[in-house]
Short mmCIF file of N, CA and C in Angstrom, two decimals:
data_model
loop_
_atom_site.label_atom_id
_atom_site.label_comp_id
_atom_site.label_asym_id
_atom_site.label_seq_id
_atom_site.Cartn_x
_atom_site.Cartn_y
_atom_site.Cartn_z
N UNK A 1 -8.32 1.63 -5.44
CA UNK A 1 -7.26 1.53 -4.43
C UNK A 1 -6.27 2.65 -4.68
N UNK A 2 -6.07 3.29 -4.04
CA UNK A 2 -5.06 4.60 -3.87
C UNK A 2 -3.62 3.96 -3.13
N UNK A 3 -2.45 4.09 -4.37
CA UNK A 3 -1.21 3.60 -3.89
C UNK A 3 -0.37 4.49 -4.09
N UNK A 4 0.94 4.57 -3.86
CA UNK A 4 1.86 6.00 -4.28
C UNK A 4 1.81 6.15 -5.58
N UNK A 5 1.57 7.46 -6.23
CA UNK A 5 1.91 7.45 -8.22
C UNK A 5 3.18 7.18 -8.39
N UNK A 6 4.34 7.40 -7.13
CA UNK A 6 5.36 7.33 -7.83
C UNK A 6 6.22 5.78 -7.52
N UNK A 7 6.81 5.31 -8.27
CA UNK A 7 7.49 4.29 -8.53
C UNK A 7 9.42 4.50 -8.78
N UNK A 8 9.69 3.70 -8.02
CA UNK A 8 11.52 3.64 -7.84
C UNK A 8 11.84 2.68 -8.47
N UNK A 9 13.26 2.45 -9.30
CA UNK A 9 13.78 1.35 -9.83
C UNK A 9 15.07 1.69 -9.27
N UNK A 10 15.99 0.84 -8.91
CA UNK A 10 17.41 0.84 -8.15
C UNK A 10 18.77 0.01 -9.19
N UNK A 11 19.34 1.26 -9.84
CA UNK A 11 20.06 0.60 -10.53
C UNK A 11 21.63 0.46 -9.95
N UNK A 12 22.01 -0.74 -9.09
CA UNK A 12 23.45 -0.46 -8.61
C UNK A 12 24.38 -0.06 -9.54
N UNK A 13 25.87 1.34 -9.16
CA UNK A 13 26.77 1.83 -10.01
C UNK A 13 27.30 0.23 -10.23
N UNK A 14 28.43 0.40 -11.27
CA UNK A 14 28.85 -0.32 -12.23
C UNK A 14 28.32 -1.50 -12.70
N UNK A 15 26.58 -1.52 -13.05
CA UNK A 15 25.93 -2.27 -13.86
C UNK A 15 26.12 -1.72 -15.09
N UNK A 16 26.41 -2.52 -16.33
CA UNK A 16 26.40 -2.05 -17.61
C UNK A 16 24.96 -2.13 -18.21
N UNK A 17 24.17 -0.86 -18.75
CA UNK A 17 22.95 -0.98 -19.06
C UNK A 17 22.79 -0.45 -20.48
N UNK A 18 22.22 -1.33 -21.34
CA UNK A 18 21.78 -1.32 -22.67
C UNK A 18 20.83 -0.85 -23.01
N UNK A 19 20.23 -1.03 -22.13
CA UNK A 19 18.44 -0.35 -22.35
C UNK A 19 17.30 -1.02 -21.06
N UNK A 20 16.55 0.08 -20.72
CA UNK A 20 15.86 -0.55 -19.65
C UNK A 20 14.29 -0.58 -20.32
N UNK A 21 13.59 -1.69 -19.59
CA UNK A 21 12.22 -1.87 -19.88
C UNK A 21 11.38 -2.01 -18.62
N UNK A 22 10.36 -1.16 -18.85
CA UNK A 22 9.23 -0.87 -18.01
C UNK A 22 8.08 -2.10 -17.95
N UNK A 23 7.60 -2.38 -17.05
CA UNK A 23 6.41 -3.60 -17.01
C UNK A 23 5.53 -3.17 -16.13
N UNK A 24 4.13 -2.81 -16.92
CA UNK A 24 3.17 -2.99 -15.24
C UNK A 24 2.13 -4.16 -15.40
N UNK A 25 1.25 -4.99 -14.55
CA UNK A 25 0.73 -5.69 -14.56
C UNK A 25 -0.63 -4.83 -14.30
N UNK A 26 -1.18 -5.05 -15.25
CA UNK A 26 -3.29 -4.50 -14.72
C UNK A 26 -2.61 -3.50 -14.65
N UNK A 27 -2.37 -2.23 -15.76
CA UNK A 27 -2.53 -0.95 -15.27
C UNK A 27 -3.95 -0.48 -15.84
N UNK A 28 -4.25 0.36 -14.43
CA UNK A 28 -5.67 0.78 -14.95
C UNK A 28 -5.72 1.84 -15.73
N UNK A 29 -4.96 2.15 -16.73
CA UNK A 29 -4.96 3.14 -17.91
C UNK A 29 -4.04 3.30 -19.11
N UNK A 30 -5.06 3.55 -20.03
CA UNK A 30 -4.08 2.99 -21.59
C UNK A 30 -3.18 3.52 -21.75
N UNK A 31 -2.72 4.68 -21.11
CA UNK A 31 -1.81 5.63 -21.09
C UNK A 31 -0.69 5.87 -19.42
N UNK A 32 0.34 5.90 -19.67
CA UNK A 32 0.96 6.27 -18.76
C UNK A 32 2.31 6.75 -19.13
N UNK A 33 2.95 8.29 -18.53
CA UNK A 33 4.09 8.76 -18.51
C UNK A 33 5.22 8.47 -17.35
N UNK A 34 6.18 8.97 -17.70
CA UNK A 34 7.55 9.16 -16.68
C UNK A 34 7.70 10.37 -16.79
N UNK A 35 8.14 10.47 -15.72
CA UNK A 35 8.14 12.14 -15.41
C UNK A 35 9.51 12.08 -15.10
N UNK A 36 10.87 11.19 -14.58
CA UNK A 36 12.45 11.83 -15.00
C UNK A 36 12.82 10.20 -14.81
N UNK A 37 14.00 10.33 -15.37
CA UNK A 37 14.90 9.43 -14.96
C UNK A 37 16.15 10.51 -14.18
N UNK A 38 16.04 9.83 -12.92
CA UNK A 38 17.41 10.09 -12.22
C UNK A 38 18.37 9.60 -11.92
N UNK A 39 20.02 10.37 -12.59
CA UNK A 39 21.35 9.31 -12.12
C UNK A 39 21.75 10.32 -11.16
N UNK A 40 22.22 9.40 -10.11
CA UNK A 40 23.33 10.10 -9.25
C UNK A 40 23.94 9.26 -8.38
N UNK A 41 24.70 9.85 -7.58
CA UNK A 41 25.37 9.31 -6.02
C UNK A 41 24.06 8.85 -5.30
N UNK A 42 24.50 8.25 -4.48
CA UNK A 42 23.32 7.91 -3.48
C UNK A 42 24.05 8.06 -2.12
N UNK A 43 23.27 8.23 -0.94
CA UNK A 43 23.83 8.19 0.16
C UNK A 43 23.56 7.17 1.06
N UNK A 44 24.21 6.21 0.94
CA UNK A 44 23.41 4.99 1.52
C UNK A 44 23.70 4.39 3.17
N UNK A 45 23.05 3.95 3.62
CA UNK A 45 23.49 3.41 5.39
C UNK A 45 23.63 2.28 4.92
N UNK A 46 24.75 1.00 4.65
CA UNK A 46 24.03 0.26 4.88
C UNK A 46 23.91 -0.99 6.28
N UNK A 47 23.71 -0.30 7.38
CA UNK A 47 23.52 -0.96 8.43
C UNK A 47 21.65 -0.67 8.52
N UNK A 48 21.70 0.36 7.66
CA UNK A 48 19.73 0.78 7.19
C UNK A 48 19.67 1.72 8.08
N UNK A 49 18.71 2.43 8.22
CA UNK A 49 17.67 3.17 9.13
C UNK A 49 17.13 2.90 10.23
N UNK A 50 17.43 3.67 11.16
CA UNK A 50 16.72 2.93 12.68
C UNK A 50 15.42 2.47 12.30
N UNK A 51 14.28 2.08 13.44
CA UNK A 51 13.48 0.62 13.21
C UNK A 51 12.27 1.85 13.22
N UNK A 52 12.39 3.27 13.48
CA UNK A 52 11.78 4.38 13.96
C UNK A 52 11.30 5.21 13.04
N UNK A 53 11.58 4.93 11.59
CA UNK A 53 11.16 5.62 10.47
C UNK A 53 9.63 5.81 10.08
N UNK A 54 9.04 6.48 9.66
CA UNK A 54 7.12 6.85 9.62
C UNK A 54 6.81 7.17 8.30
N UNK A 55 5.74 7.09 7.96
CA UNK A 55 5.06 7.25 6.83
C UNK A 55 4.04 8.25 6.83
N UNK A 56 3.64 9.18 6.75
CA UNK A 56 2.35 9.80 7.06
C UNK A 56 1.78 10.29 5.46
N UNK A 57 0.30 10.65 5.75
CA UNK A 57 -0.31 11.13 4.45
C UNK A 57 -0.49 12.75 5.21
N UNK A 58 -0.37 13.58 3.85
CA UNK A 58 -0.42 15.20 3.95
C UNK A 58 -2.19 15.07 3.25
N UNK A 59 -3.08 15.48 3.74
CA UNK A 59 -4.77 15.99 3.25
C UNK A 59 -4.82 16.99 3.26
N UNK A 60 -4.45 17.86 2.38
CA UNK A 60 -4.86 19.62 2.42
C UNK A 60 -6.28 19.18 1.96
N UNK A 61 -7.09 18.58 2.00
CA UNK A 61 -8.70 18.87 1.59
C UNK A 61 -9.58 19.02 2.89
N UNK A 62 -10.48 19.63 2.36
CA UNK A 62 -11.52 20.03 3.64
C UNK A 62 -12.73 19.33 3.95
N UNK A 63 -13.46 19.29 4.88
CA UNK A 63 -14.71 18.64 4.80
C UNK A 63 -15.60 19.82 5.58
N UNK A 64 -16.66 19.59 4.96
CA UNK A 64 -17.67 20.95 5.58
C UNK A 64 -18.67 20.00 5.94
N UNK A 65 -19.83 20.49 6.90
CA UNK A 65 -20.72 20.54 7.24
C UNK A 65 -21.65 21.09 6.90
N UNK A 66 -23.36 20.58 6.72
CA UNK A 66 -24.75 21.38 6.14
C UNK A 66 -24.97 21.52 7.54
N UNK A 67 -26.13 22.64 7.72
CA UNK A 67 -26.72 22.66 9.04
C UNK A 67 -27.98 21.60 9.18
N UNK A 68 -28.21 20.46 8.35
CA UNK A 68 -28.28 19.25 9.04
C UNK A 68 -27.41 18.32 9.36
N UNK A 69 -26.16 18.69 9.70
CA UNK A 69 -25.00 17.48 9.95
C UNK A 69 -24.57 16.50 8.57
N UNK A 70 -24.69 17.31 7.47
CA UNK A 70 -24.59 16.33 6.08
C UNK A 70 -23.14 16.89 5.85
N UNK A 71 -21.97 15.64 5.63
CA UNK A 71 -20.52 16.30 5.68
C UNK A 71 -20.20 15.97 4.09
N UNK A 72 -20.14 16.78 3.65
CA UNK A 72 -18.81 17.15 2.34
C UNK A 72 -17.90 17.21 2.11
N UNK A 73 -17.14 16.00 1.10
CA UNK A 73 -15.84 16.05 1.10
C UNK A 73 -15.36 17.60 -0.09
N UNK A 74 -14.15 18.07 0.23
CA UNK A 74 -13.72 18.63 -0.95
C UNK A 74 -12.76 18.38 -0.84
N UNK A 75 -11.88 17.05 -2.07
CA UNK A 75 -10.57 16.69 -1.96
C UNK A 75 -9.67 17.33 -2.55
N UNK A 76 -8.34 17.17 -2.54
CA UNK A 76 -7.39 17.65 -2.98
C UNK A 76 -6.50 16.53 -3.36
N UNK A 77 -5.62 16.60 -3.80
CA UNK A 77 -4.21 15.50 -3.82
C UNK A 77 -3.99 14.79 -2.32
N UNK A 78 -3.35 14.05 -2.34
CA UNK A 78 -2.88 13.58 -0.97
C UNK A 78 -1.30 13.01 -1.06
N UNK A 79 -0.67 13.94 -0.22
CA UNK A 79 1.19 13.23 -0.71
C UNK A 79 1.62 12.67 0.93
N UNK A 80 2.53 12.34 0.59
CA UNK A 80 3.17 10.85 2.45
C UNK A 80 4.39 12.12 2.11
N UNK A 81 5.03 12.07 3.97
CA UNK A 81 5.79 12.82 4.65
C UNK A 81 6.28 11.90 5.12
N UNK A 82 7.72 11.31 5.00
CA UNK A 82 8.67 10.60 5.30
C UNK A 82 9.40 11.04 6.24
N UNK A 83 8.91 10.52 7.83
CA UNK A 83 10.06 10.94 8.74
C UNK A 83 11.42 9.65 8.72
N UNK A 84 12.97 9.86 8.76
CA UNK A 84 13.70 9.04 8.77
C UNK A 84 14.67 9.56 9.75
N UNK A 85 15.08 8.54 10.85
CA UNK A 85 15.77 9.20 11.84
C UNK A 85 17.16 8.07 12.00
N UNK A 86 18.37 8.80 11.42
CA UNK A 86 19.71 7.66 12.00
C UNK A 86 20.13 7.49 13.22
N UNK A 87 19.90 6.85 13.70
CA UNK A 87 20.83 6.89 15.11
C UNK A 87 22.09 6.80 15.43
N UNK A 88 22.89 6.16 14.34
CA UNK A 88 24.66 6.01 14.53
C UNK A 88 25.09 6.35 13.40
N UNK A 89 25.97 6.67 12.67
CA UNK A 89 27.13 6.99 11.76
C UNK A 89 28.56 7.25 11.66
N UNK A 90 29.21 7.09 10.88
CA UNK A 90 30.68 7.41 11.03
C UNK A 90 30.37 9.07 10.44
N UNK A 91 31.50 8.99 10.45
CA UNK A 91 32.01 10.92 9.78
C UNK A 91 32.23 10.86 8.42
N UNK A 92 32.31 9.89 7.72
CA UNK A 92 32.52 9.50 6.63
C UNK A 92 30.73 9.50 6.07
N UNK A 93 30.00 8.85 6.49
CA UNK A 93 28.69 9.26 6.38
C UNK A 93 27.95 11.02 6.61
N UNK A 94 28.69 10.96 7.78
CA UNK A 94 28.09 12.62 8.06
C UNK A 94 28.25 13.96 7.43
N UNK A 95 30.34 13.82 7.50
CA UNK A 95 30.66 14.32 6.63
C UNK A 95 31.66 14.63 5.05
N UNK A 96 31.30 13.29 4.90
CA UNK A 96 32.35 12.59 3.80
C UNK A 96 33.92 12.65 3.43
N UNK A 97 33.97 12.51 4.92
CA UNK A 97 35.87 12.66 5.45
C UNK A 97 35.93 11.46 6.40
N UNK A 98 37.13 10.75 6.72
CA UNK A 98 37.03 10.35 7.66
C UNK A 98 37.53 10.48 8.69
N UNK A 99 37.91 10.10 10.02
CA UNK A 99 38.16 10.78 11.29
C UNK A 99 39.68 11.82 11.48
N UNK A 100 40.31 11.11 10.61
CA UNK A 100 41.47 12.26 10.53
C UNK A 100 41.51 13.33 9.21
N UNK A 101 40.12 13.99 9.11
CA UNK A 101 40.04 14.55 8.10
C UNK A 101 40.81 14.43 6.73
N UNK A 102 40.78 13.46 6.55
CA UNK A 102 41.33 12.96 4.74
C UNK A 102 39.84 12.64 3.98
N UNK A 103 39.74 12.79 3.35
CA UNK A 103 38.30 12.48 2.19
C UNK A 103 39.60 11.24 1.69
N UNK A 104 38.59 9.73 1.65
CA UNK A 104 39.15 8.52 1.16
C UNK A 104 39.28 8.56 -0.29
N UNK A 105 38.75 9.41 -1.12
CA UNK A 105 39.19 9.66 -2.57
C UNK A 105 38.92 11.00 -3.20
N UNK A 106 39.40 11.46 -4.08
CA UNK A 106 39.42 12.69 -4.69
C UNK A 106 37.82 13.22 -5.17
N UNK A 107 37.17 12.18 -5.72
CA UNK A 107 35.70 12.49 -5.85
C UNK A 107 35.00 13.11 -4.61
N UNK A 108 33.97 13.81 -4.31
CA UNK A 108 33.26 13.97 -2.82
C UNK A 108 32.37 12.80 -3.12
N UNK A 109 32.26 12.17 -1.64
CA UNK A 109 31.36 10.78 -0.92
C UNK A 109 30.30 12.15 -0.60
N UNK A 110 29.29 11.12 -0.83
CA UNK A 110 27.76 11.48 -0.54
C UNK A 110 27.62 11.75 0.97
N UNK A 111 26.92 12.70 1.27
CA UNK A 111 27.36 12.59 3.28
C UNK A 111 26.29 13.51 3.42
N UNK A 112 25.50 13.33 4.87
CA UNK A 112 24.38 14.52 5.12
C UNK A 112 25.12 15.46 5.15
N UNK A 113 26.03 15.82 5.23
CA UNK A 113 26.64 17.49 5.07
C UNK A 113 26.63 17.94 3.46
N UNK A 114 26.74 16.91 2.63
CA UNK A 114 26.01 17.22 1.12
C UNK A 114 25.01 17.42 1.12
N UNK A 115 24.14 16.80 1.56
CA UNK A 115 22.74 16.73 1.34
C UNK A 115 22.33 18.56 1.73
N UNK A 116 22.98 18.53 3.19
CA UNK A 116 22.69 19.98 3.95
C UNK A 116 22.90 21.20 2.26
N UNK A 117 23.72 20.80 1.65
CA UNK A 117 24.52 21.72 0.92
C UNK A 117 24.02 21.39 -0.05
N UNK A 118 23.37 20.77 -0.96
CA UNK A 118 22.87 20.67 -2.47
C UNK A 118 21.54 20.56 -2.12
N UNK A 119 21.06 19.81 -1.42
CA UNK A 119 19.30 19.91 -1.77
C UNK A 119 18.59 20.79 -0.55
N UNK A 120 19.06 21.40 0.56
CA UNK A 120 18.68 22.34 1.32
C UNK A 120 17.04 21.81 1.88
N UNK A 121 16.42 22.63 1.50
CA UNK A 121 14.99 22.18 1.69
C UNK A 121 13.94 22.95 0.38
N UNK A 122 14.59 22.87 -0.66
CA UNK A 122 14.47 23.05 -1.69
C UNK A 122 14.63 22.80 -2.72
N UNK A 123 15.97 21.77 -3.14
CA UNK A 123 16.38 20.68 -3.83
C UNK A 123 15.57 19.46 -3.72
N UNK A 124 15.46 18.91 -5.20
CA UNK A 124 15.16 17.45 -5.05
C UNK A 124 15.70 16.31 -4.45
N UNK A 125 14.77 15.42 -4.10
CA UNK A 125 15.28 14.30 -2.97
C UNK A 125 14.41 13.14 -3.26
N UNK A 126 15.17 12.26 -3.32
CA UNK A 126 14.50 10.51 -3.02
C UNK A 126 14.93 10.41 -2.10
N UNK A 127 14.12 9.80 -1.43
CA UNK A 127 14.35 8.87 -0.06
C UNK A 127 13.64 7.78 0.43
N UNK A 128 14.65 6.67 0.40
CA UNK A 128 13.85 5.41 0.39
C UNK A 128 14.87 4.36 1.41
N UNK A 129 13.59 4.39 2.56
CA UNK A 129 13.68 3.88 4.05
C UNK A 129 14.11 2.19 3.99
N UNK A 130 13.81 2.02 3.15
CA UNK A 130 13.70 0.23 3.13
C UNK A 130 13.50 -0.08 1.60
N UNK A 131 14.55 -0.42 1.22
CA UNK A 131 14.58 -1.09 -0.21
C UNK A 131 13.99 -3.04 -0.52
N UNK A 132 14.06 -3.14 0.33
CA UNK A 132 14.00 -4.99 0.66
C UNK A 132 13.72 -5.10 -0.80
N UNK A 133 12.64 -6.60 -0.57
CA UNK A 133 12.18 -7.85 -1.52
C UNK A 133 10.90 -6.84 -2.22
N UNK A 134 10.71 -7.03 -3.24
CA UNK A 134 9.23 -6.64 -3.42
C UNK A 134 9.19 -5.23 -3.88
N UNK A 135 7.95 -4.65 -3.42
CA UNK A 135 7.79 -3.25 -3.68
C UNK A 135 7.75 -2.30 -2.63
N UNK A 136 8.82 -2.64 -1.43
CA UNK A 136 9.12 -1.91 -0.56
C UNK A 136 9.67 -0.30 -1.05
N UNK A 137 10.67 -0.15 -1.59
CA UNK A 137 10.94 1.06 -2.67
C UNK A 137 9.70 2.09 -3.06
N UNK A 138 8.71 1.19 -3.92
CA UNK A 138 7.78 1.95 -4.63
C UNK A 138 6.60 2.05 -3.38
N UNK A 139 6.51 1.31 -1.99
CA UNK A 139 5.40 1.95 -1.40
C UNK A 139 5.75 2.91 -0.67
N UNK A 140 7.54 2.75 -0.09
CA UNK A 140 7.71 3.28 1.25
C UNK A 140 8.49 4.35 0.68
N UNK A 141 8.93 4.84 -0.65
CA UNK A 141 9.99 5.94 -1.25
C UNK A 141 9.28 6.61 -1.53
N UNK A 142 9.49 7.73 -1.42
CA UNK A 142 9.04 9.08 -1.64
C UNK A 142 9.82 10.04 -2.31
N UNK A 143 9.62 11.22 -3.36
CA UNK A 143 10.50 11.91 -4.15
C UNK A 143 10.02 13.28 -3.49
N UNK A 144 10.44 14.39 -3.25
CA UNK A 144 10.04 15.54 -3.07
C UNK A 144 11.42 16.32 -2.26
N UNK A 145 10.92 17.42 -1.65
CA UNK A 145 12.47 18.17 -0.94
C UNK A 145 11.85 17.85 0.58
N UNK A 146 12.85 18.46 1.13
CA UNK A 146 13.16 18.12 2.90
C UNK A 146 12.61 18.93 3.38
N UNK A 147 11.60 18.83 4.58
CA UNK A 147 11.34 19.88 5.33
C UNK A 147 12.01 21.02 5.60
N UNK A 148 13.28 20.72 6.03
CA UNK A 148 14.20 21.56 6.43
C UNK A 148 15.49 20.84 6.12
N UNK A 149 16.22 21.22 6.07
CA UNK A 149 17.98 21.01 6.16
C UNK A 149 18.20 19.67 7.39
N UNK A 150 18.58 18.38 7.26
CA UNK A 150 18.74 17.58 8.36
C UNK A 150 19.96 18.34 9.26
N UNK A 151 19.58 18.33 10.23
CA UNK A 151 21.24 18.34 11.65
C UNK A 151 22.11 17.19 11.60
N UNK A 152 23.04 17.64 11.42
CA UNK A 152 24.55 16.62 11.90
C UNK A 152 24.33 16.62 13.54
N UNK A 153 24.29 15.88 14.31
CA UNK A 153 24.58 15.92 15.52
C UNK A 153 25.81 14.44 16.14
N UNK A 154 26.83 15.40 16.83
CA UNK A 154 27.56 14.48 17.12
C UNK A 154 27.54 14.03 18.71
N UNK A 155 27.51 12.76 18.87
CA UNK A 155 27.00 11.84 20.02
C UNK A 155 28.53 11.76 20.78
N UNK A 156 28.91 10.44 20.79
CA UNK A 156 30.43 10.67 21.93
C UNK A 156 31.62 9.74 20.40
N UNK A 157 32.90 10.64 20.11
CA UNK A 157 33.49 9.73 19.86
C UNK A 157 33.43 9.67 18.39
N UNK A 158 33.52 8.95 17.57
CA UNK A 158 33.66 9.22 15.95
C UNK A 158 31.78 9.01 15.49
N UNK A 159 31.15 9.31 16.37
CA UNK A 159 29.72 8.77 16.25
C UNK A 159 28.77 9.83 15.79
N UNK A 160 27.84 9.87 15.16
CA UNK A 160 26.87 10.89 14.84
C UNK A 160 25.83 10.58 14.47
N UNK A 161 24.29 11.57 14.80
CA UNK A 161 23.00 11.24 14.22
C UNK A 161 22.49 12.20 13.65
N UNK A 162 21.37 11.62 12.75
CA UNK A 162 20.97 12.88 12.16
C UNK A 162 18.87 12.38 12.11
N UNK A 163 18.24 12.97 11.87
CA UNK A 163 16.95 13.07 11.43
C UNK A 163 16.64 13.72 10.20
N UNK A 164 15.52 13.41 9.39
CA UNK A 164 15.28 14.22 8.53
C UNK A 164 13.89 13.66 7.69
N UNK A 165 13.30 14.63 7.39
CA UNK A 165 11.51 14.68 6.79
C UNK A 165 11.44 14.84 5.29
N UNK A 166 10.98 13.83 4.31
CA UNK A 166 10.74 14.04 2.90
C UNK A 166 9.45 14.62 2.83
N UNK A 167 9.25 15.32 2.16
CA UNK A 167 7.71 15.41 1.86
C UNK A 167 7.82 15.67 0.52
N UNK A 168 6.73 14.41 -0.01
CA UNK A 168 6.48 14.33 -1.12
C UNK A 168 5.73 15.16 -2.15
N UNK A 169 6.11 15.12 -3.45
CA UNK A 169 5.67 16.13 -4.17
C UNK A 169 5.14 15.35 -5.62
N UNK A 170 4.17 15.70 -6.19
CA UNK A 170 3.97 15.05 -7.21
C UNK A 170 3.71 15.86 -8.58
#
């Protein structure tokens, strides 16, 4: 069964943490690494993600043909392309100010106009569409950089949307 390699754990800020422990159930190998632990800001909606968000798999592998119709796989890796599209936001989300341009505290708030500005489409990125119950995180999150830079686009009024594409990297 082919599932994502990569796996998310969600630690909310001001949990006090002593030490964390890893668990897998039936892993099929005696061996397994971590490849980072990441702290940071997060940029979070939480009214969530429109209902419009996608999953896709990237196949750079080829399949050939014999000249009796006998097809050949030649695989490659296979990574998921996370389309996520907001439909509403404040300015405080968009651009981590709020409508009368004051930033609500001296720290910078996480805002797609950060995002535009630190991870470009070349910076690292998690992005994870649906955190729910379960292993929503680890099927539907994806780690890699952005297609491109998301757009701020502003709608009528203190309102704004944006779109934007993960593609995963392993």
């Amino acid at each position: 069964l082919a599932i994502p390699a990569q796996g998310f754990a969600f630690i909310p800020a001001g949990t006090d943490v002593e030490s964390i422990r890893l668990y897998w159930d039936d892993l099929p190998i005696d061996y397994y690494e971590i490849g980072r632990i990441i702290v940071a800001d997060a940029l979070e909606f939480s009214e969530g993600v429109d209902a419009r968000w996608s999953l896709a798999a990237d196949d750079p592998g080829e399949l050939g043909a014999s000249k009796g119709r006998q097809w050949y796989e030649s695989p490659m890796p296979r990574t998921r392309r996370l389309s996520v599209s907001v439909g509403i936001m404040d300015s405080v989300q968009a651009f981590g100010i709020d409508e009368n341009g004051s930033a609500s505290s001296s720290a910078p708030i996480p805002s797609i106009q950060d995002l535009q500005m630190h991870a470009g489409n070349t910076g690292e990125v998690v992005v994870v569409p649906r955190t729910g119950p379960g292993q929503w995180a680890y099927r539907a999150g994806v780690y890699g950089h952005l297609e491109r830079p998301p757009t701020i686009q502003h709608l009528t009024g203190p309102h704004y949307a944006t779109s934007l594409v993960a593609v995963e990297e392993r």
